[in-house]
């Protein structure tokens, strides 16, 4: 079947190969659309940030990008472009959901999102492997630019690249650069502002025997290119925009021609590497061989050692949690005292219901948010440094050894580790797992890892009942308790995954391949941006919810059914007079009785029977209910409830809880009660955003609902056991 012959496509329109080739040459509109693609950890996200001025998360860590991101780049004074950052991939044959995002974009040339051209980022120090993806994209007939990133690393290894010769061999513009430092960005923008043609060079030609099948697919779908038609034959089951009839048509053809996708992909890869080797022979030379073993290998022998590696990781965790408690305590005291002073000053000079709402509702709730900024900032500073240096990649490698013993997929490591920061992006990162059951199990157990939203609850309650003393001469006991809660979350996640593996009867075994990034000194700008982004997210996202709930709670805690509040005050004053209580204790008794008679108090008493076996009273019950939307709301809620009607406005959040008494006049927050509450928060599903992410990733309500009932049930039973054993 000749390429120029007129054939009929799906729409019944006669087309020729020449017409199809011409149709591939798009003329960029006012806003050129450019796709950014490359191997994992090749510097795509850094380049995206340099081009767009955005602050997308980057890391010395493969798998940072799992979804497409877009931004606008000002290429010249009159030319702007939309930049699409795609997940990292090694080839155009997707194995996981995140890689499928790429093929969905490049296969559908009729889509509005189809790029005008592609910028391929390649690690110059490992050019051979990176060029496999480049040659596939070039063979697709897409106008392409090769961004030769990490030239500094290549030079350090003695790798010298003849860029002019390589450009001639590949037939596309090549820009040497260092995206981390912004070197080469200006040159790349100049090239991107131009109209580029599709590369004329072809690096792989399908076998002659496949051409009849390929051409029929090509003309049926009006495809501009034989190689794109070949990909349809390989991937038709997974191409989302094809109809059932389209898939049936391709399946019939592949069966007719005895097409074997796996064997063909393997042969294509071999043929491509042969071609790449020939090209690199003329363009790349190694000017010196390293006599000594690279320092990264020597470091890895220690940091990933089967004994020393884990001990070092535990030491890093100890250091992290010690810092969260010790270093953050000073700014936390300043913030807490500042909010308390502001509250007291306002109440000393102004009076009225609105002032009560401001001081007891809004400021009390916001104080419960602002006080945790230092701890959130320190935690994410440590995590950002671990990622930037490349150590986090080694941690995932070590944790893989443990995960496999419990039947988890090796690729589950990244979502679980990421879950220590936030479960929402962690659940999205499970897209890299090919096996559906393994992916579902990973999504299901990831919220059990203690995220940053639990920190406010942990630190307040630990500070109440764990003494501030040193153990073994160097470790703060509160830091040890905090680390214990994180380990409890990890053990429960791994144990739950093991149980689910047995229930779901999954026997598939998958692999975990991770390319270790080179060790690098952290980019402090990125560390600072990470801290800023996380603190902003905590203050503005959680803060809005906490503020709204604080106002509602204040109203519910300050008002009650008609006459109930007045009756409560009369009863309290009569009791105080009978017992000859001093004025301060009288006012405290009045406030307590009024709160108990309010709408919030009545609702708390309604649910109290269900939570009393856990050691909780009606006040904690209200806090549990309000924090089902977001865990961090707990502290804001409890701060508001304990502030209503209280004269002691200068007390900090922790001091307010410490002064709370039970019916016998003893401290309410005993170790048994506090640890019961802590264990509840380790396990309970209290995050609407996480449930929404699970719904999005599993495309249904079954798994979010199972997740919520399982985690809440586990929290209730565990909390019950802890309280009954310790009380």
XYZ file of C-alpha atoms in Angstrom:
727
model
C 0.000 0.000 0.000
C 1.753 3.116 -1.200
C 2.141 6.047 1.131
C 0.683 8.568 -1.351
C -2.393 6.499 -2.170
C -5.801 7.926 -1.295
C -7.544 5.838 1.328
C -10.672 6.298 3.382
C -10.477 7.153 7.088
C -13.126 6.839 9.849
C -14.965 9.909 8.517
C -14.942 8.512 4.990
C -12.674 11.325 3.788
C -9.995 10.542 1.181
C -6.527 11.531 2.392
C -2.972 10.966 1.241
C 0.288 10.547 3.111
C 1.486 13.949 1.888
C -1.648 15.621 3.195
C -1.247 13.912 6.541
C 2.413 14.948 6.805
C 1.489 18.570 6.041
C -1.276 18.497 8.625
C 1.318 17.630 11.278
C 3.109 20.935 10.739
C 1.144 23.173 13.012
C 1.391 26.881 12.963
C 1.648 28.101 16.542
C -1.002 30.581 17.572
C -0.487 33.615 19.801
C 0.220 31.298 22.738
C 2.571 28.500 21.729
C 1.989 25.260 23.641
C 5.207 23.503 24.610
C 5.475 20.133 26.360
C 8.361 19.517 28.746
C 9.289 15.848 28.935
C 12.267 13.774 30.053
C 13.549 10.923 32.201
C 12.805 11.024 35.947
C 15.223 13.282 37.818
C 16.522 14.885 34.620
C 15.707 18.398 35.890
C 12.311 18.983 34.245
C 10.695 20.602 37.244
C 13.711 22.877 37.780
C 13.548 23.921 34.124
C 9.774 24.441 34.384
C 10.271 26.766 37.356
C 13.032 28.679 35.560
C 10.837 29.153 32.475
C 7.590 30.063 34.226
C 8.797 31.711 37.417
C 6.536 29.356 39.363
C 7.541 27.378 42.401
C 6.505 23.872 41.528
C 7.970 21.353 43.943
C 11.359 20.047 42.803
C 13.557 17.506 44.474
C 16.694 15.448 44.057
C 14.274 12.576 44.039
C 12.650 10.644 41.151
C 8.855 10.799 40.861
C 8.350 14.374 42.088
C 5.932 15.087 39.210
C 3.024 12.628 38.838
C 0.554 14.844 37.000
C 0.789 17.478 34.300
C 1.409 21.035 35.450
C 1.085 24.151 33.320
C 2.507 27.660 33.479
C 3.100 30.643 31.218
C 6.583 31.647 30.060
C 7.476 35.055 28.595
C 9.871 33.963 25.849
C 10.405 37.393 24.277
C 8.788 40.787 24.752
C 6.031 39.790 22.300
C 5.949 36.032 22.529
C 4.522 33.949 25.361
C 4.193 30.195 25.630
C 2.178 27.762 27.711
C 4.590 25.257 29.276
C 3.271 21.787 30.173
C 5.422 19.887 32.671
C 4.824 16.138 32.299
C 5.727 13.267 34.666
C 9.149 11.707 34.127
C 9.317 8.619 31.915
C 11.985 6.447 30.321
C 10.028 5.634 27.160
C 6.725 6.215 25.372
C 5.458 2.768 26.346
C 3.670 3.580 29.632
C 3.740 1.146 32.529
C 1.886 3.247 35.084
C -0.895 5.837 35.337
C 1.472 8.802 35.649
C 3.301 7.826 32.440
C -0.060 7.396 30.679
C -0.595 11.154 31.039
C 2.226 11.582 28.521
C 0.946 9.218 25.863
C -2.588 10.602 26.150
C -1.137 13.996 25.228
C 1.079 12.888 22.333
C -1.262 10.328 20.737
C -4.253 12.619 20.204
C -3.188 15.134 17.583
C -6.766 16.452 17.268
C -6.828 17.491 20.922
C -6.825 21.178 21.872
C -3.977 20.337 24.258
C -1.732 18.818 21.570
C 1.656 20.596 21.869
C 3.167 22.711 19.108
C 6.548 21.304 19.982
C 8.432 19.434 22.654
C 11.423 20.250 24.844
C 13.179 17.054 25.931
C 15.382 17.399 29.012
C 18.324 15.000 29.039
C 20.911 14.337 31.744
C 24.193 15.073 29.958
C 26.093 12.798 32.341
C 23.924 9.842 31.264
C 23.140 10.755 27.691
C 22.810 7.247 26.251
C 19.842 6.283 28.402
C 18.154 9.693 28.047
C 18.307 9.633 24.249
C 15.985 6.613 24.048
C 12.971 8.786 24.890
C 14.228 11.589 22.645
C 14.472 9.325 19.587
C 10.922 8.041 20.163
C 9.538 11.581 20.312
C 11.512 12.609 17.231
C 10.145 9.613 15.339
C 6.642 10.750 16.302
C 7.262 13.701 13.989
C 6.968 16.289 16.740
C 9.104 19.445 16.434
C 11.672 18.926 19.194
C 14.384 20.771 21.129
C 16.930 18.887 23.217
C 17.810 20.628 26.523
C 21.150 19.102 27.511
C 20.909 19.534 31.256
C 23.492 18.910 34.021
C 26.461 19.792 31.839
C 28.387 20.617 35.017
C 27.909 17.080 36.328
C 29.059 15.636 32.987
C 32.220 17.761 33.133
C 32.911 16.616 36.684
C 32.852 13.036 35.418
C 35.161 13.866 32.517
C 32.442 13.479 29.894
C 32.899 15.823 26.938
C 30.090 16.318 24.442
C 30.628 17.743 20.949
C 27.335 19.645 20.860
C 27.663 20.804 17.222
C 28.210 17.270 15.935
C 25.449 15.881 18.147
C 23.067 18.546 16.842
C 23.907 17.560 13.281
C 23.385 13.864 14.022
C 20.036 14.365 15.796
C 18.735 17.052 13.450
C 17.247 19.238 16.208
C 18.426 22.333 18.136
C 20.428 21.446 21.263
C 20.861 23.822 24.208
C 23.551 22.946 26.807
C 22.379 24.087 30.200
C 22.295 23.843 33.971
C 18.641 24.254 34.963
C 19.400 24.410 38.708
C 21.445 27.590 38.223
C 19.519 28.980 35.257
C 22.436 28.602 32.835
C 21.223 28.319 29.216
C 17.659 29.498 29.929
C 17.980 32.618 27.754
C 19.255 30.589 24.777
C 16.476 28.053 25.212
C 13.829 30.805 25.240
C 15.173 32.221 21.981
C 14.860 28.812 20.320
C 11.410 28.254 21.820
C 10.197 31.546 20.366
C 10.899 30.321 16.849
C 8.702 28.185 14.595
C 10.279 24.756 14.367
C 9.789 22.023 11.798
C 9.496 18.361 12.637
C 12.899 16.634 12.650
C 13.747 15.004 9.321
C 15.995 12.341 10.873
C 14.397 8.985 11.713
C 16.022 6.731 14.304
C 13.869 3.651 13.964
C 12.031 2.193 10.994
C 9.373 -0.484 11.624
C 9.876 -3.832 9.880
C 8.548 -4.103 6.353
C 6.217 -6.933 7.350
C 4.404 -4.579 9.752
C 3.828 -1.802 7.216
C 0.479 -3.111 5.826
C -0.996 -3.180 9.348
C 0.573 0.163 10.286
C -0.650 1.921 7.151
C -4.213 0.684 7.615
C -4.224 2.078 11.171
C -2.595 5.277 9.997
C -5.142 6.009 7.300
C -8.112 4.844 9.344
C -7.278 7.350 12.096
C -5.819 10.037 9.808
C -2.457 9.826 11.577
C 0.455 11.803 10.171
C 3.136 9.291 10.896
C 3.851 5.532 10.643
C 5.502 5.421 14.052
C 2.454 6.970 15.738
C 0.291 4.328 14.040
C 2.640 1.655 15.412
C 2.037 3.007 18.929
C -1.711 2.697 18.371
C -1.138 -1.003 17.644
C 0.910 -1.338 20.842
C -1.288 0.692 23.178
C -4.857 0.645 21.819
C -6.244 -1.030 24.980
C -5.012 1.883 27.116
C -5.673 4.894 24.856
C -8.512 6.689 26.620
C -9.952 8.617 23.669
C -10.494 5.570 21.416
C -14.049 4.217 21.166
C -14.870 0.508 21.647
C -15.279 0.204 17.856
C -11.839 1.756 17.322
C -10.257 -0.704 19.729
C -12.088 -3.613 18.102
C -10.790 -2.497 14.706
C -7.162 -2.381 15.862
C -7.471 -5.654 17.751
C -8.748 -7.352 14.621
C -5.787 -6.019 12.658
C -3.183 -7.037 15.262
C -4.631 -10.554 15.384
C -4.746 -10.747 11.618
C -1.051 -9.862 11.342
C 0.068 -11.821 14.423
C 1.415 -8.686 16.102
C 3.285 -9.393 19.397
C 3.640 -6.087 21.320
C 6.105 -7.234 23.988
C 8.585 -8.810 21.590
C 8.299 -5.840 19.206
C 8.929 -3.303 21.976
C 11.992 -5.224 23.132
C 13.390 -5.390 19.579
C 12.675 -1.687 19.047
C 14.602 -0.806 22.214
C 17.598 -2.892 21.080
C 17.565 -1.279 17.628
C 17.341 2.207 19.106
C 20.251 1.676 21.469
C 22.357 0.412 18.571
C 21.595 3.611 16.685
C 22.242 5.757 19.779
C 25.598 4.043 20.355
C 26.645 4.876 16.787
C 25.702 8.525 17.297
C 27.438 8.891 20.648
C 30.619 7.286 19.294
C 31.111 10.393 17.163
C 29.979 12.987 19.699
C 30.944 11.951 23.220
C 34.376 11.303 24.655
C 35.609 10.630 28.148
C 38.634 12.830 28.787
C 39.675 11.143 32.004
C 38.810 8.062 33.927
C 38.246 8.361 37.628
C 40.936 6.422 39.457
C 39.157 6.466 42.747
C 35.693 5.202 43.394
C 33.154 8.081 43.268
C 32.443 9.546 46.682
C 28.724 8.902 46.199
C 29.380 5.160 45.971
C 31.459 5.259 49.143
C 28.727 7.203 50.934
C 26.068 4.801 49.686
C 27.951 1.832 51.115
C 27.442 3.360 54.564
C 24.097 5.124 54.210
C 22.335 2.118 52.625
C 24.140 -0.543 54.672
C 21.765 -3.228 55.981
C 22.688 -2.342 59.581
C 24.391 1.069 59.632
C 21.947 2.479 57.099
C 18.946 1.889 59.366
C 20.770 3.123 62.464
C 21.740 6.328 60.668
C 18.164 6.793 59.474
C 16.860 6.334 63.010
C 19.403 8.899 64.230
C 18.202 11.331 61.553
C 14.615 10.807 62.704
C 15.616 11.373 66.338
C 17.360 14.586 65.355
C 14.305 15.714 63.374
C 11.832 15.163 66.186
C 14.151 16.590 68.814
C 14.445 19.736 66.715
C 10.674 19.938 66.256
C 10.284 20.075 70.038
C 13.419 21.830 71.221
C 14.162 24.488 68.609
C 10.515 25.307 67.926
C 9.626 25.817 71.588
C 11.121 29.342 71.784
C 9.236 30.965 68.875
C 6.109 29.035 69.909
C 6.216 30.593 73.358
C 6.576 34.033 71.792
C 3.579 33.512 69.499
C 1.420 31.976 72.210
C 2.232 34.706 74.712
C 1.693 37.372 72.043
C -1.795 36.091 71.192
C -2.664 35.802 74.895
C -1.379 39.362 75.558
C -3.390 40.745 72.611
C -6.491 38.964 73.877
C -6.042 40.284 77.396
C -5.328 43.833 76.236
C -8.478 43.940 74.113
C -10.617 42.566 76.936
C -9.153 45.078 79.395
C -10.138 48.065 77.272
C -13.193 46.986 75.302
C -16.359 45.142 76.246
C -19.473 43.761 74.613
C -20.703 40.674 72.747
C -18.631 41.452 69.626
C -15.480 41.807 71.727
C -16.249 38.435 73.323
C -16.645 36.940 69.842
C -13.314 38.461 68.787
C -11.319 37.371 71.837
C -12.957 34.104 72.851
C -13.864 32.921 69.368
C -11.696 34.337 66.574
C -8.409 35.103 68.371
C -8.579 31.963 70.495
C -9.096 29.840 67.369
C -6.407 31.612 65.352
C -3.983 31.349 68.238
C -4.385 27.603 67.995
C -3.200 27.800 64.362
C -0.399 30.343 64.530
C 1.416 28.712 67.427
C 2.334 25.672 65.306
C 4.002 27.576 62.482
C 7.537 27.044 63.906
C 7.056 23.278 64.156
C 5.564 22.985 60.675
C 8.410 25.107 59.270
C 11.102 23.019 60.982
C 9.606 19.690 59.918
C 9.421 20.674 56.255
C 12.853 22.296 56.355
C 14.317 18.942 57.416
C 12.337 17.003 54.809
C 13.324 19.469 52.059
C 17.009 19.166 52.976
C 16.790 15.352 52.944
C 15.197 15.447 49.492
C 17.545 18.088 48.098
C 20.681 16.205 49.136
C 19.473 12.950 47.588
C 19.313 11.111 50.935
C 15.535 10.571 50.729
C 16.024 8.426 47.613
C 18.342 6.169 49.656
C 15.735 5.983 52.429
C 13.106 4.707 50.005
C 15.575 2.085 48.784
C 16.205 0.871 52.339
C 12.525 0.903 53.263
C 11.782 -1.243 50.217
C 13.577 -4.136 51.945
C 11.148 -3.862 54.863
C 8.041 -3.269 52.769
C 8.527 -6.410 50.737
C 8.535 -8.565 53.848
C 4.975 -7.394 54.445
C 3.875 -7.983 50.870
C 3.837 -4.334 49.856
C 4.850 -3.200 46.420
C 8.345 -1.756 46.246
C 6.922 1.380 44.676
C 4.685 1.884 47.730
C 7.684 3.356 49.519
C 7.427 6.784 47.917
C 3.707 7.344 48.767
C 4.203 6.142 52.343
C 7.233 8.331 52.975
C 5.471 11.282 51.308
C 2.473 10.628 53.575
C 4.527 11.941 56.503
C 4.134 15.382 54.948
C 0.619 15.219 53.472
C -1.562 12.279 52.405
C -3.125 14.039 49.397
C -0.040 14.266 47.104
C 1.157 10.969 48.576
C -1.984 9.199 47.366
C -1.546 10.763 43.924
C 2.037 9.492 43.756
C 0.688 5.921 43.968
C -0.031 6.286 40.236
C 3.482 4.987 39.597
C 2.343 1.524 40.754
C 1.305 -0.582 37.766
C -0.598 -3.341 39.594
C -4.138 -2.127 40.456
C -4.520 -4.125 43.674
C -1.141 -3.001 44.964
C -2.042 0.578 44.119
C -5.362 0.330 45.970
C -3.675 -1.136 49.058
C -1.089 1.641 49.044
C -3.783 4.330 48.702
C -5.772 2.692 51.491
C -2.990 2.608 54.094
C -1.123 5.838 53.246
C -3.323 8.065 55.524
C -2.155 5.975 58.492
C 1.250 7.610 58.173
C 1.311 10.603 60.523
C 1.018 13.762 58.433
C 1.931 17.309 59.436
C -1.707 18.110 60.358
C -1.358 15.804 63.362
C 1.614 17.754 64.757
C -0.506 20.360 66.637
C -2.500 17.613 68.366
C 0.601 15.558 69.171
C 2.641 18.416 70.557
C -0.112 19.897 72.743
C -1.004 16.573 74.361
C 2.598 15.366 74.712
C 3.488 18.694 76.302
C 0.675 18.165 78.816
C 1.598 14.722 80.123
C 5.187 13.898 79.089
C 7.848 15.488 81.336
C 10.331 17.842 79.730
C 13.402 15.846 80.724
C 16.438 14.278 79.089
C 16.970 10.537 78.687
C 20.312 8.825 78.023
C 21.939 12.210 78.411
C 20.997 13.573 74.973
C 17.379 12.777 74.052
C 14.415 14.844 75.138
C 11.629 12.552 76.381
C 8.975 14.548 74.523
C 10.880 14.120 71.239
C 11.066 10.369 71.857
C 7.298 10.269 72.458
C 6.668 12.193 69.230
C 8.856 9.796 67.258
C 7.002 6.862 68.853
C 3.698 8.164 67.482
C 5.163 8.429 63.981
C 6.515 4.875 64.217
C 3.103 3.681 65.442
C 1.525 5.121 62.303
C 4.140 3.418 60.110
C 3.706 0.021 61.800
C -0.090 0.247 61.493
C 0.188 1.135 57.780
C 2.493 -1.805 57.055
C 0.404 -4.208 59.170
C -2.835 -3.113 57.508
C -1.263 -3.556 54.069
C -0.164 -7.070 54.983
C -3.710 -7.973 56.131
C -5.252 -6.495 52.977
C -2.795 -8.396 50.819
C -4.082 -11.635 52.340
C -7.736 -10.609 51.996
C -7.402 -9.472 48.390
C -5.344 -12.551 47.488
C -2.805 -10.682 45.423
C 0.138 -12.794 44.335
C 1.637 -10.455 41.788
C 5.158 -9.368 42.486
C 6.489 -6.182 41.057
C 9.875 -4.551 40.938
C 11.173 -1.339 42.393
C 13.783 0.398 40.302
C 15.119 3.717 41.442
C 18.038 5.561 39.967
C 20.014 7.087 42.818
C 20.470 10.819 42.221
C 23.903 12.261 42.872
C 24.493 13.799 46.283
C 24.146 17.561 46.092
C 24.363 20.476 48.441
C 20.801 21.697 49.155
C 19.523 24.714 47.255
C 18.553 26.930 50.151
C 16.194 28.912 47.974
C 14.176 25.753 47.325
C 14.258 24.847 51.014
C 12.966 28.327 51.846
C 10.251 28.118 49.190
C 9.144 24.718 50.508
C 8.858 26.115 54.037
C 6.950 29.148 52.795
C 4.571 27.063 50.695
C 3.799 24.609 53.511
C 3.318 27.311 56.126
C 1.040 29.258 53.782
C -0.991 26.131 53.047
C -1.316 25.416 56.779
C -2.249 28.956 57.781
C -4.578 29.828 54.920
C -6.203 26.465 54.130
C -6.515 25.107 57.651
C -6.858 28.623 59.056
C -10.007 29.373 57.044
C -11.712 26.207 58.281
C -10.548 26.784 61.854
C -11.694 30.408 61.816
C -15.159 29.501 60.532
C -15.565 26.670 63.025
C -14.287 28.852 65.879
C -16.941 31.490 65.189
C -19.717 28.888 64.956
C -18.489 27.192 68.108
C -18.353 30.454 70.031
C -21.994 31.141 69.151
C -23.049 27.599 70.096
C -21.028 27.753 73.335
C -22.236 31.231 74.326
C -25.972 30.777 73.792
C -28.456 28.137 74.807
C -32.192 27.395 74.870
C -34.421 30.140 76.274
C -33.798 30.647 80.007
C -31.256 27.833 80.266
C -28.209 30.084 80.533
C -29.827 32.321 83.158
C -30.928 29.305 85.189
C -27.384 27.850 84.980
C -25.903 31.098 86.287
C -28.387 31.310 89.175
C -27.682 27.705 90.156
C -23.927 28.240 90.027
C -24.044 31.401 92.149
C -26.288 29.695 94.720
C -23.841 26.787 94.929
C -20.882 29.142 95.243
C -22.614 31.092 98.019
C -23.464 27.874 99.855
C -19.842 26.722 99.661
C -18.473 30.224 100.352
C -16.272 30.131 97.263
C -13.972 33.104 96.565
C -14.960 35.445 93.646
C -12.527 33.898 91.110
C -13.777 30.356 91.710
C -17.364 31.608 91.642
C -16.879 33.142 88.181
C -15.179 29.955 86.993
C -18.111 27.865 88.241
C -20.584 30.187 86.517
C -18.687 29.961 83.210
C -18.511 26.176 83.454
C -22.246 25.802 84.224
C -23.233 28.175 81.398
C -21.029 26.354 78.892
C -22.560 23.055 79.912
C -26.082 24.477 79.388
C -25.268 26.005 75.988
C -26.164 24.440 72.621
C -22.603 23.124 72.266
C -22.697 21.680 75.770
C -25.988 19.923 75.179
C -24.719 18.446 71.918
C -21.525 17.328 73.638
C -23.529 15.605 76.369
C -25.620 13.873 73.685
C -22.559 12.087 72.216
C -20.708 11.651 75.509
C -21.985 8.098 76.253
C -20.313 6.842 73.055
C -16.892 8.293 73.902
C -16.818 8.059 77.691
C -15.294 4.515 77.571
C -12.316 6.122 75.801
C -11.880 8.587 78.686
C -13.286 11.534 76.758
C -15.859 14.014 78.035
C -18.374 16.139 76.162
C -15.824 18.932 75.490
C -13.425 16.556 73.754
C -16.422 15.085 71.931
C -17.140 18.472 70.342
C -13.491 18.783 69.311
C -13.512 15.307 67.763
C -16.575 16.144 65.693
C -15.265 19.476 64.430
C -11.875 17.962 63.543
C -13.420 15.339 61.275
C -13.047 17.903 58.489
C -9.357 18.486 59.273
C -7.303 17.206 62.210
C -5.612 20.494 62.987
C -9.029 21.980 63.841
C -8.866 20.055 67.145
C -6.546 22.519 68.844
C -8.437 25.574 67.586
C -11.722 24.051 68.765
C -10.494 23.071 72.179
C -8.849 26.449 72.582
C -12.161 28.187 71.808
C -14.223 25.942 74.097
C -11.888 26.423 77.038
C -11.788 30.196 76.426
C -15.534 30.848 76.442
C -16.520 32.747 79.567
C -13.064 32.315 81.096
C -11.480 35.278 82.775
C -8.004 33.819 82.498
C -7.470 35.156 78.970
C -3.722 35.415 79.366
C -3.308 31.667 79.651
C -1.777 29.831 76.689
C -3.509 26.892 74.986
C -1.538 24.325 76.949
C -2.055 26.149 80.242
C -5.805 26.242 79.675
C -5.869 22.473 79.222
C -3.579 21.926 82.222
C -5.962 23.840 84.515
C -8.982 21.746 83.518
C -10.287 19.635 86.424
C -12.456 16.523 86.523
C -15.476 16.032 88.816
C -13.140 15.117 91.706
C -11.085 18.280 91.331
C -8.113 16.379 89.893
C -6.315 17.289 86.601
C -8.550 16.164 83.737
C -5.798 15.406 81.226
C -4.175 12.402 82.884
C -1.586 10.304 80.975
C -4.257 7.639 80.324
C -6.672 10.180 78.864
C -4.017 12.052 76.837
C -2.486 8.883 75.340
C -5.942 7.545 74.531
C -6.595 10.769 72.613
C -3.178 10.633 70.935
C -3.724 7.061 69.730
C -7.159 8.069 68.441
C -5.561 10.790 66.327
C -2.820 8.451 65.029
C -5.422 6.163 63.449
C -8.605 8.186 62.813
C -9.498 9.329 59.302
C -10.133 13.023 59.850
C -9.367 14.723 56.582
C -11.932 15.475 53.895
C -9.180 16.296 51.391
C -7.694 12.807 51.773
C -11.075 11.183 51.187
C -11.562 13.359 48.113
C -8.116 12.331 46.805
C -8.957 8.648 47.345
C -12.259 9.150 45.522
C -10.459 10.794 42.617
C -7.789 8.096 42.333
C -10.160 5.117 42.705
C -13.022 6.702 40.736
C -15.719 5.723 43.228
C -16.959 6.027 46.813
C -16.292 2.414 47.811
C -12.660 2.887 48.828
C -13.029 6.280 50.555
C -15.905 4.917 52.656
C -14.004 1.724 53.503
C -10.996 3.835 54.406
C -13.031 6.090 56.696
C -14.850 3.279 58.538
C -11.717 1.128 58.900
C -9.523 3.901 60.267
C -12.230 5.293 62.559
C -12.990 1.809 63.891
C -9.291 1.123 64.430
C -8.955 4.452 66.242
C -11.907 3.742 68.535
C -10.800 0.216 69.510
C -7.141 1.226 70.015
C -8.082 4.266 72.069
C -10.424 2.154 74.209
C -7.647 -0.374 74.917
C -5.115 2.324 75.798
C -7.423 4.114 78.233
C -8.678 0.972 79.944
C -5.107 -0.338 80.379
C -3.562 2.930 81.630
C -6.298 4.438 83.777
